[in-house]
Amino acid sequence: MDPRVVAQFPLLALSFGFILVGLVVSVLVHELAHVVVGYAAGLRVARVQLGPLEIRDYGRPRVRLVRSLQAGVVLVPWDRTTTLEPLRLGLFISTAAGPLAGLVFGVVAIWLAGGVHLRGPISFLDMAGQTSVILSVLNFLPLRTGDALADGRRMFSLLLRTRECGQILAATMMLGEALSGRRPRDWDQGLLDVMERSPNEPFARLCLYEASIDRGEIETAGRHLDAAVDLRKEKWTAADAILFNEAAYYAARHRGDARAGRSWLGLADGGTVQGYMRARAEAAVLCAEGRGLEGRQRAVAGLASLARTRRRDEALCREQLEELARGAGALARPLLSRAR
């Protein structure tokens, strides 16, 4: 190999390192701006994800590692008294803060580095600045990929009050309701009515399912769950593992369909599902398969897992696990029976 080419390897490695570190710094600036301005706008940060690092505050703050390279911030209202207009403005400001902070950081970094260098060695500041500017410009574009909205698309929708704006506000308030610690049967009926008007949104259907099953409306819950699964099964991703896990539990526990339950469990593999939720679905499937003792043991393990998390917002799941631990799931009850 040409010695001159070999001599370039250290420089290439250094440049790659600068690009990687610059990308990490740019993402940190972007997401930190969302968090700080979100708090200033009266919103609560429910989740922050920075690649494999995830920080959650779903009733109890928790830091964990996940198999993902995505980054993002989930903001919710502090309480149910939040009205739509302040929420819309808060979401718009906090969303715009990310790319704006990245743009300002990039321009300042490039200025401190003495301008853009297209030839010759590039300093870390120059590389971080260029990366931050490029990411910020891309984030301003009104793009949508599947269910994921770029910052520019969210800003556009919130500013112009489009139909998508209503969906963003309803989903944000519904997520805040779900993380409030209140049982699904006590969720605000007005928000659930809004969810009813979004039949093509899997999240809306899942919320309606949770509220229905907690009220004992088993058949209605099944219709909402079936609709959510139909919306996702053709283009599912690892993020849908929670939905498929719920489908496994429902099919086994309330329909006595062990084969379908086992199939849904297979689809949920590889996704991020809480241990106690996975145990609940597996216990229901085992009971439906006639393996009652194994099912009860799995439910007991799920209760232990739930106790370790110290979650205050999982009363429904706890009751379902307790029912399975007592052996009540060995045979599926009629569809119209009340879930306790």
mmCIF file of C-alpha atoms in Angstrom:
data_model
loop_
_atom_site.group_PDB
_atom_site.id
_atom_site.type_symbol
_atom_site.label_atom_id
_atom_site.label_comp_id
_atom_site.label_asym_id
_atom_site.label_seq_id
_atom_site.Cartn_x
_atom_site.Cartn_y
_atom_site.Cartn_z
ATOM 1 C CA MET A 1 0.000 0.000 0.000
ATOM 2 C CA ASP A 2 1.202 3.500 -0.828
ATOM 3 C CA PRO A 3 2.909 5.011 2.258
ATOM 4 C CA ARG A 4 1.209 8.334 1.534
ATOM 5 C CA VAL A 5 -2.193 6.648 1.811
ATOM 6 C CA VAL A 6 -1.210 4.950 5.056
ATOM 7 C CA ALA A 7 -0.080 8.304 6.427
ATOM 8 C CA GLN A 8 -3.607 9.655 5.892
ATOM 9 C CA PHE A 9 -5.220 7.026 8.159
ATOM 10 C CA PRO A 10 -4.600 8.902 11.452
ATOM 11 C CA LEU A 11 -6.030 12.078 9.915
ATOM 12 C CA LEU A 12 -9.116 10.212 8.682
ATOM 13 C CA ALA A 13 -9.616 8.618 12.096
ATOM 14 C CA LEU A 14 -9.303 12.024 13.754
ATOM 15 C CA SER A 15 -11.790 13.546 11.315
ATOM 16 C CA PHE A 16 -14.255 10.715 11.940
ATOM 17 C CA GLY A 17 -13.856 11.213 15.682
ATOM 18 C CA PHE A 18 -14.549 14.949 15.295
ATOM 19 C CA ILE A 19 -17.671 14.201 13.259
ATOM 20 C CA LEU A 20 -18.965 11.710 15.834
ATOM 21 C CA VAL A 21 -18.310 13.943 18.835
ATOM 22 C CA GLY A 22 -19.682 16.958 16.974
ATOM 23 C CA LEU A 23 -22.867 15.037 16.218
ATOM 24 C CA VAL A 24 -23.260 14.041 19.885
ATOM 25 C CA VAL A 25 -22.719 17.616 21.067
ATOM 26 C CA SER A 26 -25.191 18.961 18.494
ATOM 27 C CA VAL A 27 -27.874 16.472 19.579
ATOM 28 C CA LEU A 28 -27.270 17.306 23.242
ATOM 29 C CA VAL A 29 -27.691 21.028 22.584
ATOM 30 C CA HIS A 30 -30.853 20.382 20.574
ATOM 31 C CA GLU A 31 -32.541 18.121 23.144
ATOM 32 C CA LEU A 32 -31.413 20.193 26.140
ATOM 33 C CA ALA A 33 -33.079 23.230 24.564
ATOM 34 C CA HIS A 34 -36.347 21.269 24.268
ATOM 35 C CA VAL A 35 -36.115 20.312 27.963
ATOM 36 C CA VAL A 36 -35.199 23.743 29.362
ATOM 37 C CA VAL A 37 -37.727 25.701 27.312
ATOM 38 C CA GLY A 38 -40.360 23.020 27.909
ATOM 39 C CA TYR A 39 -40.020 23.470 31.666
ATOM 40 C CA ALA A 40 -40.058 27.247 31.256
ATOM 41 C CA ALA A 41 -43.270 26.947 29.214
ATOM 42 C CA GLY A 42 -44.985 25.003 32.003
ATOM 43 C CA LEU A 43 -44.594 21.485 30.636
ATOM 44 C CA ARG A 44 -43.230 18.341 32.281
ATOM 45 C CA VAL A 45 -40.598 16.164 30.645
ATOM 46 C CA ALA A 46 -41.875 12.579 30.610
ATOM 47 C CA ARG A 47 -39.024 11.068 28.610
ATOM 48 C CA VAL A 48 -35.664 12.029 27.157
ATOM 49 C CA GLN A 49 -33.853 9.686 24.801
ATOM 50 C CA LEU A 50 -30.287 10.213 23.660
ATOM 51 C CA GLY A 51 -29.432 7.196 21.566
ATOM 52 C CA PRO A 52 -29.156 4.172 23.856
ATOM 53 C CA LEU A 53 -29.648 6.311 26.997
ATOM 54 C CA GLU A 54 -33.241 6.832 28.089
ATOM 55 C CA ILE A 55 -34.419 8.910 31.059
ATOM 56 C CA ARG A 56 -38.072 8.381 32.027
ATOM 57 C CA ASP A 57 -40.344 10.005 34.556
ATOM 58 C CA TYR A 58 -43.412 7.758 34.247
ATOM 59 C CA GLY A 59 -44.484 8.115 37.865
ATOM 60 C CA ARG A 60 -40.919 7.414 39.039
ATOM 61 C CA PRO A 61 -37.688 8.743 37.446
ATOM 62 C CA ARG A 62 -35.625 6.007 35.870
ATOM 63 C CA VAL A 63 -32.507 5.797 33.710
ATOM 64 C CA ARG A 64 -31.934 2.790 31.492
ATOM 65 C CA LEU A 65 -30.224 1.622 28.321
ATOM 66 C CA VAL A 66 -32.309 0.768 25.249
ATOM 67 C CA ARG A 67 -31.502 -0.624 21.826
ATOM 68 C CA SER A 68 -31.941 2.548 19.820
ATOM 69 C CA LEU A 69 -29.976 5.347 18.184
ATOM 70 C CA GLN A 70 -32.870 7.813 18.149
ATOM 71 C CA ALA A 71 -33.059 11.038 20.136
ATOM 72 C CA GLY A 72 -36.109 12.897 21.331
ATOM 73 C CA VAL A 73 -38.016 14.534 24.175
ATOM 74 C CA VAL A 74 -41.610 13.824 25.238
ATOM 75 C CA LEU A 75 -43.369 16.736 26.960
ATOM 76 C CA VAL A 76 -46.718 16.512 28.774
ATOM 77 C CA PRO A 77 -48.821 18.927 30.874
ATOM 78 C CA TRP A 78 -48.281 19.029 34.611
ATOM 79 C CA ASP A 79 -51.963 18.486 35.372
ATOM 80 C CA ARG A 80 -55.384 18.093 33.754
ATOM 81 C CA THR A 81 -56.280 21.775 34.299
ATOM 82 C CA THR A 82 -54.078 22.798 31.355
ATOM 83 C CA THR A 83 -56.171 24.357 28.584
ATOM 84 C CA LEU A 84 -55.551 23.864 24.884
ATOM 85 C CA GLU A 85 -54.260 27.319 23.915
ATOM 86 C CA PRO A 86 -51.475 27.544 26.550
ATOM 87 C CA LEU A 87 -50.561 23.950 25.728
ATOM 88 C CA ARG A 88 -50.384 24.739 22.000
ATOM 89 C CA LEU A 89 -48.126 27.751 22.610
ATOM 90 C CA GLY A 90 -45.959 25.812 25.076
ATOM 91 C CA LEU A 91 -45.477 22.954 22.633
ATOM 92 C CA PHE A 92 -44.717 25.332 19.760
ATOM 93 C CA ILE A 93 -42.107 27.268 21.756
ATOM 94 C CA SER A 94 -40.438 24.175 23.176
ATOM 95 C CA THR A 95 -40.409 22.483 19.757
ATOM 96 C CA ALA A 96 -38.880 25.509 18.051
ATOM 97 C CA ALA A 97 -36.254 25.834 20.790
ATOM 98 C CA GLY A 98 -34.388 22.712 19.664
ATOM 99 C CA PRO A 99 -33.466 23.670 16.097
ATOM 100 C CA LEU A 100 -33.096 27.361 17.022
ATOM 101 C CA ALA A 101 -30.609 26.557 19.789
ATOM 102 C CA GLY A 102 -28.752 24.229 17.446
ATOM 103 C CA LEU A 103 -28.564 26.920 14.784
ATOM 104 C CA VAL A 104 -27.271 29.548 17.229
ATOM 105 C CA PHE A 105 -24.745 27.112 18.704
ATOM 106 C CA GLY A 106 -23.549 26.159 15.218
ATOM 107 C CA VAL A 107 -23.081 29.746 14.057
ATOM 108 C CA VAL A 108 -21.221 30.709 17.251
ATOM 109 C CA ALA A 109 -18.995 27.618 17.057
ATOM 110 C CA ILE A 110 -18.086 28.321 13.430
ATOM 111 C CA TRP A 111 -17.369 31.963 14.273
ATOM 112 C CA LEU A 112 -15.092 30.965 17.163
ATOM 113 C CA ALA A 113 -13.312 28.526 14.842
ATOM 114 C CA GLY A 114 -12.548 31.345 12.442
ATOM 115 C CA GLY A 115 -15.126 30.492 9.811
ATOM 116 C CA VAL A 116 -15.881 27.454 7.681
ATOM 117 C CA HIS A 117 -12.789 25.575 6.508
ATOM 118 C CA LEU A 118 -13.413 23.605 3.337
ATOM 119 C CA ARG A 119 -9.772 22.633 2.886
ATOM 120 C CA GLY A 120 -7.039 21.669 5.243
ATOM 121 C CA PRO A 121 -7.445 20.461 8.835
ATOM 122 C CA ILE A 122 -10.816 21.139 10.448
ATOM 123 C CA SER A 123 -10.999 21.967 14.143
ATOM 124 C CA PHE A 124 -13.463 20.362 16.530
ATOM 125 C CA LEU A 125 -15.386 23.641 16.913
ATOM 126 C CA ASP A 126 -15.711 24.024 13.165
ATOM 127 C CA MET A 127 -16.936 20.444 12.742
ATOM 128 C CA ALA A 128 -19.408 20.696 15.655
ATOM 129 C CA GLY A 129 -20.698 23.996 14.301
ATOM 130 C CA GLN A 130 -21.212 22.710 10.762
ATOM 131 C CA THR A 131 -22.942 19.559 12.041
ATOM 132 C CA SER A 132 -25.239 21.562 14.302
ATOM 133 C CA VAL A 133 -26.232 23.964 11.523
ATOM 134 C CA ILE A 134 -26.979 21.123 9.100
ATOM 135 C CA LEU A 135 -29.089 19.242 11.671
ATOM 136 C CA SER A 136 -30.982 22.401 12.592
ATOM 137 C CA VAL A 137 -31.825 23.204 8.981
ATOM 138 C CA LEU A 138 -33.037 19.642 8.419
ATOM 139 C CA ASN A 139 -35.174 19.830 11.582
ATOM 140 C CA PHE A 140 -36.899 22.956 10.313
ATOM 141 C CA LEU A 141 -38.223 21.058 7.276
ATOM 142 C CA PRO A 142 -41.928 20.071 7.621
ATOM 143 C CA LEU A 143 -41.312 16.344 7.191
ATOM 144 C CA ARG A 144 -43.223 13.321 8.431
ATOM 145 C CA THR A 145 -41.955 9.743 8.490
ATOM 146 C CA GLY A 146 -44.734 7.342 9.378
ATOM 147 C CA ASP A 147 -46.046 8.440 12.774
ATOM 148 C CA ALA A 148 -42.935 10.500 13.558
ATOM 149 C CA LEU A 149 -43.100 14.251 12.973
ATOM 150 C CA ALA A 150 -40.004 16.368 12.465
ATOM 151 C CA ASP A 151 -39.783 19.523 14.563
ATOM 152 C CA GLY A 152 -40.597 21.609 11.497
ATOM 153 C CA ARG A 153 -43.784 19.624 10.838
ATOM 154 C CA ARG A 154 -44.913 19.976 14.462
ATOM 155 C CA MET A 155 -44.191 23.708 14.443
ATOM 156 C CA PHE A 156 -46.070 24.157 11.163
ATOM 157 C CA SER A 157 -49.099 22.247 12.461
ATOM 158 C CA LEU A 158 -49.178 23.973 15.852
ATOM 159 C CA LEU A 159 -48.751 27.438 14.368
ATOM 160 C CA LEU A 160 -51.433 27.089 11.688
ATOM 161 C CA ARG A 161 -53.820 25.031 13.856
ATOM 162 C CA THR A 162 -54.179 22.304 11.249
ATOM 163 C CA ARG A 163 -56.062 19.048 11.853
ATOM 164 C CA GLU A 164 -52.725 17.541 12.786
ATOM 165 C CA CYS A 165 -52.456 20.203 15.506
ATOM 166 C CA GLY A 166 -55.583 18.814 17.163
ATOM 167 C CA GLN A 167 -54.132 15.323 17.082
ATOM 168 C CA ILE A 168 -50.854 16.532 18.642
ATOM 169 C CA LEU A 169 -52.674 18.362 21.450
ATOM 170 C CA ALA A 170 -55.045 15.478 22.152
ATOM 171 C CA ALA A 171 -52.223 12.916 22.180
ATOM 172 C CA THR A 172 -50.126 15.119 24.486
ATOM 173 C CA MET A 173 -52.973 15.606 26.951
ATOM 174 C CA MET A 174 -53.895 11.935 26.789
ATOM 175 C CA LEU A 175 -50.304 10.899 27.495
ATOM 176 C CA GLY A 176 -50.255 13.283 30.449
ATOM 177 C CA GLU A 177 -53.462 11.683 31.665
ATOM 178 C CA ALA A 178 -51.961 8.209 31.287
ATOM 179 C CA LEU A 179 -48.872 9.233 33.284
ATOM 180 C CA SER A 180 -50.856 11.010 35.984
ATOM 181 C CA GLY A 181 -51.220 7.906 38.149
ATOM 182 C CA ARG A 182 -55.002 7.844 37.689
ATOM 183 C CA ARG A 183 -56.590 4.598 36.621
ATOM 184 C CA PRO A 184 -57.722 4.432 32.971
ATOM 185 C CA ARG A 185 -61.384 4.275 34.040
ATOM 186 C CA ASP A 186 -60.912 7.687 35.689
ATOM 187 C CA TRP A 187 -59.360 9.392 32.668
ATOM 188 C CA ASP A 188 -61.033 12.552 31.421
ATOM 189 C CA GLN A 189 -64.045 11.593 29.314
ATOM 190 C CA GLY A 190 -63.646 14.679 27.127
ATOM 191 C CA LEU A 191 -60.185 13.524 26.073
ATOM 192 C CA LEU A 192 -61.463 10.022 25.420
ATOM 193 C CA ASP A 193 -64.179 11.527 23.209
ATOM 194 C CA VAL A 194 -61.438 13.281 21.223
ATOM 195 C CA MET A 195 -59.667 9.940 20.891
ATOM 196 C CA GLU A 196 -62.908 8.460 19.533
ATOM 197 C CA ARG A 197 -62.725 10.998 16.704
ATOM 198 C CA SER A 198 -59.262 9.745 15.705
ATOM 199 C CA PRO A 199 -60.077 6.192 14.561
ATOM 200 C CA ASN A 200 -56.908 5.896 12.471
ATOM 201 C CA GLU A 201 -54.484 6.682 15.305
ATOM 202 C CA PRO A 202 -53.107 3.551 17.057
ATOM 203 C CA PHE A 203 -52.303 5.548 20.198
ATOM 204 C CA ALA A 204 -55.901 6.762 20.426
ATOM 205 C CA ARG A 205 -57.219 3.233 20.036
ATOM 206 C CA LEU A 206 -54.843 1.942 22.698
ATOM 207 C CA CYS A 207 -55.989 4.626 25.143
ATOM 208 C CA LEU A 208 -59.629 3.721 24.498
ATOM 209 C CA TYR A 209 -58.776 0.055 24.999
ATOM 210 C CA GLU A 210 -57.185 0.763 28.389
ATOM 211 C CA ALA A 211 -60.163 2.825 29.566
ATOM 212 C CA SER A 212 -62.690 0.240 28.349
ATOM 213 C CA ILE A 213 -61.008 -2.790 29.862
ATOM 214 C CA ASP A 214 -60.599 -1.031 33.222
ATOM 215 C CA ARG A 215 -64.336 -0.299 33.195
ATOM 216 C CA GLY A 216 -65.100 -3.931 32.535
ATOM 217 C CA GLU A 217 -66.254 -3.289 28.955
ATOM 218 C CA ILE A 218 -64.334 -6.282 27.647
ATOM 219 C CA GLU A 219 -65.936 -6.574 24.215
ATOM 220 C CA THR A 220 -65.569 -2.843 23.515
ATOM 221 C CA ALA A 221 -61.947 -3.016 24.614
ATOM 222 C CA GLY A 222 -61.359 -5.856 22.171
ATOM 223 C CA ARG A 223 -62.746 -3.832 19.265
ATOM 224 C CA HIS A 224 -60.398 -0.940 20.031
ATOM 225 C CA LEU A 225 -57.414 -3.274 20.380
ATOM 226 C CA ASP A 226 -58.217 -5.059 17.119
ATOM 227 C CA ALA A 227 -58.432 -1.697 15.349
ATOM 228 C CA ALA A 228 -55.065 -0.592 16.752
ATOM 229 C CA VAL A 229 -53.421 -3.843 15.661
ATOM 230 C CA ASP A 230 -54.937 -3.608 12.171
ATOM 231 C CA LEU A 231 -53.449 -0.121 11.808
ATOM 232 C CA ARG A 232 -49.955 -1.337 12.671
ATOM 233 C CA LYS A 233 -49.586 -4.958 11.593
ATOM 234 C CA GLU A 234 -48.716 -4.109 7.985
ATOM 235 C CA LYS A 235 -45.976 -1.611 8.877
ATOM 236 C CA TRP A 236 -44.983 -2.574 12.405
ATOM 237 C CA THR A 237 -41.727 -1.680 14.061
ATOM 238 C CA ALA A 238 -40.026 -2.643 17.322
ATOM 239 C CA ALA A 239 -41.867 0.280 18.946
ATOM 240 C CA ASP A 240 -45.141 -1.644 18.508
ATOM 241 C CA ALA A 241 -44.015 -4.384 20.909
ATOM 242 C CA ILE A 242 -46.239 -2.983 23.682
ATOM 243 C CA LEU A 243 -49.286 -3.151 21.410
ATOM 244 C CA PHE A 244 -48.557 -6.735 20.344
ATOM 245 C CA ASN A 245 -47.861 -7.731 23.942
ATOM 246 C CA GLU A 246 -51.289 -6.378 24.899
ATOM 247 C CA ALA A 247 -52.863 -8.264 21.995
ATOM 248 C CA ALA A 248 -51.259 -11.473 23.290
ATOM 249 C CA TYR A 249 -52.715 -10.925 26.761
ATOM 250 C CA TYR A 250 -56.196 -10.098 25.492
ATOM 251 C CA ALA A 251 -56.372 -12.956 22.977
ATOM 252 C CA ALA A 252 -55.356 -15.498 25.608
ATOM 253 C CA ARG A 253 -57.140 -14.113 28.646
ATOM 254 C CA HIS A 254 -60.446 -12.925 27.194
ATOM 255 C CA ARG A 255 -60.787 -15.031 24.046
ATOM 256 C CA GLY A 256 -59.081 -18.213 25.164
ATOM 257 C CA ASP A 257 -57.088 -18.225 21.903
ATOM 258 C CA ALA A 258 -53.711 -19.590 22.949
ATOM 259 C CA ARG A 259 -52.397 -19.864 19.383
ATOM 260 C CA ALA A 260 -53.086 -16.199 18.603
ATOM 261 C CA GLY A 261 -51.639 -15.167 21.951
ATOM 262 C CA ARG A 262 -48.439 -17.095 21.294
ATOM 263 C CA SER A 263 -48.170 -15.516 17.814
ATOM 264 C CA TRP A 264 -48.524 -11.997 19.217
ATOM 265 C CA LEU A 265 -45.873 -12.753 21.819
ATOM 266 C CA GLY A 266 -43.535 -13.722 19.001
ATOM 267 C CA LEU A 267 -44.112 -10.404 17.256
ATOM 268 C CA ALA A 268 -43.434 -8.553 20.508
ATOM 269 C CA ASP A 269 -39.984 -10.183 20.801
ATOM 270 C CA GLY A 270 -37.134 -7.772 20.227
ATOM 271 C CA GLY A 271 -39.091 -4.727 21.362
ATOM 272 C CA THR A 272 -38.973 -2.813 24.622
ATOM 273 C CA VAL A 273 -41.675 -4.075 26.982
ATOM 274 C CA GLN A 274 -41.685 -3.756 30.756
ATOM 275 C CA GLY A 275 -40.865 -7.062 32.448
ATOM 276 C CA TYR A 276 -44.120 -7.233 34.390
ATOM 277 C CA MET A 277 -46.171 -6.531 31.258
ATOM 278 C CA ARG A 278 -44.390 -9.293 29.374
ATOM 279 C CA ALA A 279 -44.934 -11.637 32.335
ATOM 280 C CA ARG A 280 -48.663 -10.837 32.367
ATOM 281 C CA ALA A 281 -49.029 -11.712 28.667
ATOM 282 C CA GLU A 282 -46.953 -14.881 29.021
ATOM 283 C CA ALA A 283 -48.975 -15.963 32.083
ATOM 284 C CA ALA A 284 -52.236 -15.486 30.184
ATOM 285 C CA VAL A 285 -50.950 -17.510 27.214
ATOM 286 C CA LEU A 286 -49.672 -20.314 29.444
ATOM 287 C CA CYS A 287 -53.038 -20.522 31.206
ATOM 288 C CA ALA A 288 -54.869 -20.586 27.872
ATOM 289 C CA GLU A 289 -52.592 -23.433 26.778
ATOM 290 C CA GLY A 290 -53.675 -25.428 29.812
ATOM 291 C CA ARG A 291 -50.398 -24.925 31.662
ATOM 292 C CA GLY A 292 -52.031 -23.326 34.666
ATOM 293 C CA LEU A 293 -49.257 -23.917 37.208
ATOM 294 C CA GLU A 294 -46.625 -22.373 34.930
ATOM 295 C CA GLY A 295 -48.982 -19.488 34.216
ATOM 296 C CA ARG A 296 -49.535 -18.783 37.911
ATOM 297 C CA GLN A 297 -45.793 -18.924 38.548
ATOM 298 C CA ARG A 298 -45.158 -16.483 35.722
ATOM 299 C CA ALA A 299 -47.824 -14.125 37.104
ATOM 300 C CA VAL A 300 -46.181 -14.214 40.547
ATOM 301 C CA ALA A 301 -42.851 -13.342 38.923
ATOM 302 C CA GLY A 302 -44.599 -10.457 37.153
ATOM 303 C CA LEU A 303 -45.956 -9.155 40.460
ATOM 304 C CA ALA A 304 -42.452 -9.245 41.919
ATOM 305 C CA SER A 305 -41.124 -7.354 38.900
ATOM 306 C CA LEU A 306 -43.880 -4.741 39.238
ATOM 307 C CA ALA A 307 -43.140 -4.320 42.951
ATOM 308 C CA ARG A 308 -39.479 -3.634 42.191
ATOM 309 C CA THR A 309 -40.382 -0.797 39.808
ATOM 310 C CA ARG A 310 -42.459 0.953 42.497
ATOM 311 C CA ARG A 311 -44.830 2.209 39.836
ATOM 312 C CA ARG A 312 -47.860 4.099 41.144
ATOM 313 C CA ASP A 313 -49.777 4.049 37.880
ATOM 314 C CA GLU A 314 -50.178 0.323 37.250
ATOM 315 C CA ALA A 315 -53.121 -0.649 39.472
ATOM 316 C CA LEU A 316 -54.925 -2.264 36.530
ATOM 317 C CA CYS A 317 -51.915 -4.392 35.539
ATOM 318 C CA ARG A 318 -51.385 -5.389 39.170
ATOM 319 C CA GLU A 319 -54.987 -6.593 39.451
ATOM 320 C CA GLN A 320 -54.694 -8.541 36.209
ATOM 321 C CA LEU A 321 -51.503 -10.226 37.420
ATOM 322 C CA GLU A 322 -53.102 -11.048 40.778
ATOM 323 C CA GLU A 323 -56.068 -12.605 38.967
ATOM 324 C CA LEU A 324 -53.753 -14.762 36.876
ATOM 325 C CA ALA A 325 -51.699 -15.699 39.948
ATOM 326 C CA ARG A 326 -54.870 -17.011 41.571
ATOM 327 C CA GLY A 327 -55.474 -19.197 38.528
ATOM 328 C CA ALA A 328 -58.481 -17.218 37.265
ATOM 329 C CA GLY A 329 -57.033 -17.188 33.758
ATOM 330 C CA ALA A 330 -56.909 -20.963 33.368
ATOM 331 C CA LEU A 331 -60.114 -20.752 31.368
ATOM 332 C CA ALA A 332 -61.215 -17.637 29.493
ATOM 333 C CA ARG A 333 -64.331 -16.030 30.908
ATOM 334 C CA PRO A 334 -67.190 -15.025 28.621
ATOM 335 C CA LEU A 335 -66.538 -11.813 26.730
ATOM 336 C CA LEU A 336 -69.077 -9.824 28.688
ATOM 337 C CA SER A 337 -67.731 -10.784 32.112
ATOM 338 C CA ARG A 338 -66.291 -7.972 34.188
ATOM 339 C CA ALA A 339 -62.497 -7.664 34.493
ATOM 340 C CA ARG A 340 -61.550 -7.082 38.124
#
